[in-house]
XYZ file of C-alpha atoms in Angstrom:
338
model
C 109.383 32.982 93.445
C 110.781 36.430 94.663
C 109.046 37.810 97.697
C 108.537 41.362 97.122
C 107.462 43.506 100.339
C 104.904 46.036 99.588
C 104.096 48.946 101.963
C 100.626 50.154 101.235
C 100.318 53.940 102.811
C 97.341 55.596 102.236
C 97.582 58.935 100.315
C 97.339 62.131 102.231
C 94.845 64.741 100.736
C 96.721 67.863 99.692
C 95.323 71.407 99.865
C 92.927 72.502 97.095
C 94.001 76.162 95.658
C 91.546 78.263 93.722
C 93.112 80.630 91.261
C 92.303 83.830 90.218
C 92.527 83.143 86.455
C 89.584 83.637 84.528
C 88.911 80.932 81.846
C 87.457 83.099 79.313
C 90.118 85.593 79.535
C 92.820 83.042 79.487
C 91.054 81.791 76.164
C 90.952 85.486 74.645
C 94.706 86.182 75.544
C 95.919 82.608 74.455
C 94.108 82.753 71.007
C 95.036 86.279 70.144
C 98.830 85.764 71.103
C 99.011 82.613 69.115
C 97.399 84.230 65.946
C 100.195 86.888 66.232
C 103.120 84.558 66.888
C 102.249 82.693 63.961
C 101.948 85.404 61.651
C 105.256 87.096 63.075
C 106.833 84.051 62.919
C 108.201 84.431 66.907
C 110.384 82.420 68.855
C 107.850 82.828 71.908
C 105.447 85.165 73.653
C 103.766 85.701 76.643
C 100.503 87.894 77.794
C 99.912 88.714 81.506
C 96.599 90.474 82.243
C 95.514 91.751 85.767
C 92.786 93.658 87.315
C 93.718 97.100 88.130
C 91.929 97.386 91.825
C 92.620 94.112 93.414
C 95.973 92.954 91.750
C 94.249 89.508 90.647
C 96.191 87.813 87.737
C 93.271 87.163 85.229
C 95.379 85.587 82.586
C 98.932 84.376 82.248
C 99.764 82.652 78.922
C 103.086 81.850 77.934
C 104.160 80.189 74.364
C 107.227 79.075 72.663
C 107.746 77.421 69.299
C 108.673 73.810 68.848
C 108.657 72.736 65.277
C 106.245 74.674 63.822
C 103.576 74.749 66.404
C 103.581 76.887 70.009
C 103.401 75.224 73.344
C 103.283 76.100 77.021
C 106.855 74.884 78.014
C 108.118 78.035 79.709
C 107.133 80.646 82.541
C 108.321 83.430 80.358
C 106.135 86.046 82.524
C 108.106 85.464 85.383
C 111.619 84.972 84.044
C 114.404 86.987 85.598
C 116.785 87.935 82.688
C 114.369 90.419 81.453
C 115.664 93.835 80.104
C 112.681 95.839 80.103
C 113.655 98.244 77.174
C 111.108 101.379 76.304
C 108.609 100.441 78.944
C 111.347 101.813 81.339
C 111.114 105.269 79.835
C 108.051 105.968 81.646
C 109.576 105.047 85.166
C 112.636 106.963 84.213
C 110.709 110.250 83.151
C 108.505 109.871 86.274
C 111.394 109.874 88.682
C 112.880 113.114 87.108
C 109.540 114.787 87.154
C 109.051 114.009 90.872
C 112.619 114.983 91.425
C 111.583 118.237 89.496
C 114.765 118.120 87.222
C 112.649 117.914 84.078
C 109.200 119.689 83.354
C 106.518 118.198 80.977
C 107.009 121.607 79.407
C 110.438 121.128 78.553
C 112.215 120.416 74.841
C 114.815 118.441 73.905
C 117.255 118.323 70.573
C 117.447 115.031 69.149
C 119.480 116.099 66.134
C 119.500 113.592 63.347
C 118.501 110.943 65.722
C 122.258 109.817 66.243
C 123.921 110.626 69.256
C 127.527 110.131 70.274
C 127.579 109.799 73.905
C 131.269 109.472 73.830
C 133.663 108.103 71.613
C 132.825 104.776 72.751
C 128.885 104.754 72.990
C 126.568 106.111 70.073
C 122.613 105.984 71.024
C 120.223 106.287 68.003
C 116.593 106.641 67.329
C 114.432 104.239 64.845
C 113.591 107.092 63.057
C 116.905 109.242 61.624
C 118.360 111.062 58.801
C 114.974 112.564 56.899
C 112.661 111.319 59.228
C 114.646 112.233 62.505
C 112.950 113.784 65.102
C 114.636 117.180 65.548
C 113.606 119.423 68.547
C 110.592 117.431 70.227
C 108.531 118.250 73.694
C 108.917 115.608 76.302
C 105.792 114.073 75.789
C 106.783 113.490 71.947
C 110.073 111.848 73.353
C 107.444 109.080 74.962
C 105.120 109.139 72.158
C 107.667 108.497 69.434
C 110.004 106.261 72.131
C 112.956 108.372 71.261
C 116.124 107.116 72.841
C 117.958 109.725 71.941
C 115.779 112.239 73.777
C 115.229 110.079 76.922
C 119.029 109.691 77.173
C 119.737 113.102 76.558
C 117.010 114.560 79.181
C 118.352 111.929 81.821
C 122.050 112.276 81.196
C 122.209 115.923 81.256
C 120.560 115.831 84.984
C 122.573 112.907 86.281
C 125.621 112.677 84.540
C 127.614 112.173 87.613
C 127.922 109.744 90.275
C 126.301 111.659 92.925
C 123.280 112.398 91.048
C 123.033 109.022 89.438
C 122.909 107.551 93.180
C 120.149 110.130 93.747
C 118.220 109.137 90.678
C 118.339 105.289 91.221
C 117.122 105.922 94.900
C 114.330 108.076 93.394
C 113.139 105.209 90.935
C 113.221 102.905 93.817
C 111.251 105.264 95.920
C 108.386 104.977 93.973
C 107.990 101.262 94.333
C 110.281 99.755 91.222
C 111.712 96.511 91.864
C 110.397 96.563 95.430
C 110.110 92.485 95.571
C 106.914 90.883 94.699
C 105.816 87.518 96.605
C 102.941 85.542 94.490
C 103.111 82.974 96.843
C 105.198 80.163 95.322
C 108.857 79.547 94.813
C 111.231 80.282 92.036
C 109.600 83.958 91.698
C 112.413 86.259 90.070
C 113.121 89.728 91.333
C 113.803 92.787 89.523
C 117.211 94.977 89.955
C 118.037 98.471 89.406
C 121.597 99.094 89.936
C 123.546 102.460 90.573
C 127.334 103.379 91.097
C 126.776 101.831 94.747
C 125.863 98.160 93.180
C 128.131 98.194 90.299
C 131.779 98.575 90.610
C 132.314 99.417 86.706
C 129.577 102.045 86.668
C 130.609 104.726 84.301
C 128.298 108.273 83.654
C 127.076 106.953 80.447
C 125.181 104.008 82.291
C 122.341 106.575 83.519
C 121.441 106.737 79.658
C 121.283 103.340 79.312
C 119.113 103.016 82.433
C 116.794 105.481 81.257
C 116.125 103.225 78.112
C 115.689 100.249 80.032
C 119.087 98.592 79.698
C 121.440 97.537 82.358
C 118.005 96.954 84.386
C 116.439 93.680 85.316
C 112.753 93.741 85.169
C 110.639 90.633 84.938
C 107.359 91.463 83.177
C 105.194 90.864 86.311
C 107.223 93.912 87.724
C 106.593 95.996 84.626
C 103.072 94.863 84.863
C 102.666 95.947 88.642
C 104.321 99.189 88.152
C 101.994 100.230 85.332
C 99.005 98.852 87.137
C 99.736 101.617 89.787
C 99.885 104.326 87.498
C 96.259 102.894 86.298
C 95.115 102.615 89.913
C 95.712 106.212 90.765
C 99.085 105.738 92.205
C 97.988 102.502 94.622
C 100.515 99.976 93.848
C 98.641 96.707 94.564
C 100.605 93.115 95.243
C 99.900 90.733 92.160
C 98.378 87.408 93.129
C 97.409 83.930 91.555
C 95.702 82.027 94.202
C 92.251 83.236 95.707
C 91.356 80.649 98.028
C 93.441 77.691 99.598
C 90.956 74.915 100.895
C 92.059 72.414 103.701
C 89.222 69.734 104.284
C 86.139 72.005 105.152
C 88.366 75.118 105.967
C 88.524 77.697 103.401
C 91.619 80.436 103.380
C 90.493 83.563 101.512
C 93.350 85.636 100.100
C 92.560 89.226 100.101
C 94.332 92.104 97.851
C 97.209 93.803 99.652
C 98.752 97.075 98.893
C 102.371 97.357 98.341
C 102.485 101.219 98.215
C 99.818 103.451 98.920
C 101.030 106.092 96.599
C 103.735 105.895 93.562
C 104.178 109.535 92.754
C 102.212 112.715 93.212
C 98.763 113.098 91.486
C 100.434 115.842 89.009
C 103.089 113.600 87.733
C 100.546 110.628 87.667
C 98.190 112.931 85.149
C 101.115 113.833 83.166
C 102.310 110.547 82.575
C 98.797 108.954 81.892
C 98.131 111.390 79.008
C 101.547 110.826 77.487
C 100.678 107.161 77.478
C 97.111 107.724 75.738
C 98.994 109.767 73.212
C 101.426 106.716 72.389
C 98.317 105.255 71.268
C 96.205 108.320 70.190
C 98.717 110.460 68.603
C 99.648 110.453 64.719
C 103.344 110.014 65.937
C 102.240 107.380 68.639
C 104.304 103.954 68.562
C 101.114 102.371 69.602
C 98.643 104.035 67.121
C 98.312 100.894 64.981
C 96.858 99.123 67.577
C 94.078 101.512 68.251
C 90.665 100.180 69.116
C 87.092 101.127 68.174
C 85.516 99.614 71.022
C 87.631 100.794 74.027
C 90.148 103.705 74.633
C 93.408 102.267 76.248
C 96.872 104.039 77.072
C 100.341 102.382 77.129
C 104.004 102.256 76.251
C 105.841 99.794 73.904
C 109.025 98.691 74.511
C 111.803 97.159 72.413
C 114.726 95.405 73.869
C 117.765 94.025 71.929
C 119.422 90.982 73.491
C 121.810 88.314 72.573
C 124.746 90.947 72.395
C 127.538 88.267 73.218
C 127.200 86.192 70.203
C 128.702 88.171 67.240
C 127.713 85.275 64.663
C 123.988 86.040 65.231
C 122.046 89.273 64.035
C 120.375 90.843 67.214
C 117.648 89.520 68.679
C 114.558 91.885 69.868
C 111.867 91.399 72.600
C 109.166 93.504 71.807
C 106.667 94.312 74.466
C 103.568 96.589 75.316
C 102.309 97.365 78.278
C 99.087 99.448 79.141
C 95.637 99.713 80.718
C 91.938 99.978 79.641
C 89.303 101.206 79.517
C 91.371 105.016 79.690
C 88.832 106.808 81.477
C 88.126 103.988 84.185
C 90.664 101.376 84.330
C 89.734 97.951 84.900
C 92.625 96.055 83.521
C 96.312 96.011 82.813
C 98.291 93.850 80.299
C 101.754 93.257 79.459
C 102.226 91.600 76.124
C 105.729 90.335 74.620
C 107.252 88.608 71.984
C 110.654 87.224 71.009
């Protein structure tokens, strides 16, 4: 026979953690997301729901298609390779308002919806030709999510290197891309890189950034910034663990403020109203999602990806970030599908 030496060491009890997640909210979010993904035959999708006043994450659902059904296989919400697309237009416009270079009363000519920035780069709106936006207000640029509108507005003001550096600093000064630590390893970070950080910078990059391209924003970062808009400008640190228990000891995790005020009251009020119009205006890109039960405000986003593969048609990440109820925001939500 063979003698096997077994070392029997008793297991050591680990720490117990209590999360901030709400089972009912998690259930509602998962069912709604699954239903939409099946309907749209999407590759994947995720939902993040956060409590405005505290930054507690109440729901985090990630679903990916495998065969013909959807499973939780990847944490999409915290993934790093996220170009936010049009949800970043709000951030760009806020920075310009704060800088005093653009006024809410300004108008911009979107022409026929196609703008040749230079011989190499063309920016298009989703409504061109007969349905082109023409001359519209700054509010309508957000309401209709006009690429040409936001691109021209920002490019006209920040088209040289010095101005671009200033603009990127303005964006960062509002707390955008400030590192978020939710207490576990592997969390990705956001990057907004200007001429100082990118050696191949050209003046047209500022137009791309205004539309949320050439920017890296995991969904949690977009959610955190929009939460600050809903929370009267106070940016809360998102968190997922509310208690840590070691034996009889309980460590309570409290809400933390990341930034007292992201911008002025004036800018905040203008932006909030624009986000309401995205849902309630006849031209609003989210008017289809209006609810009879609750007023909400937000911004839609579309970002094309898989540029490198010429054989495939472009894929799109479609998202929405918003808060509700509008009058007294309790929750902020980010939804994304690919």
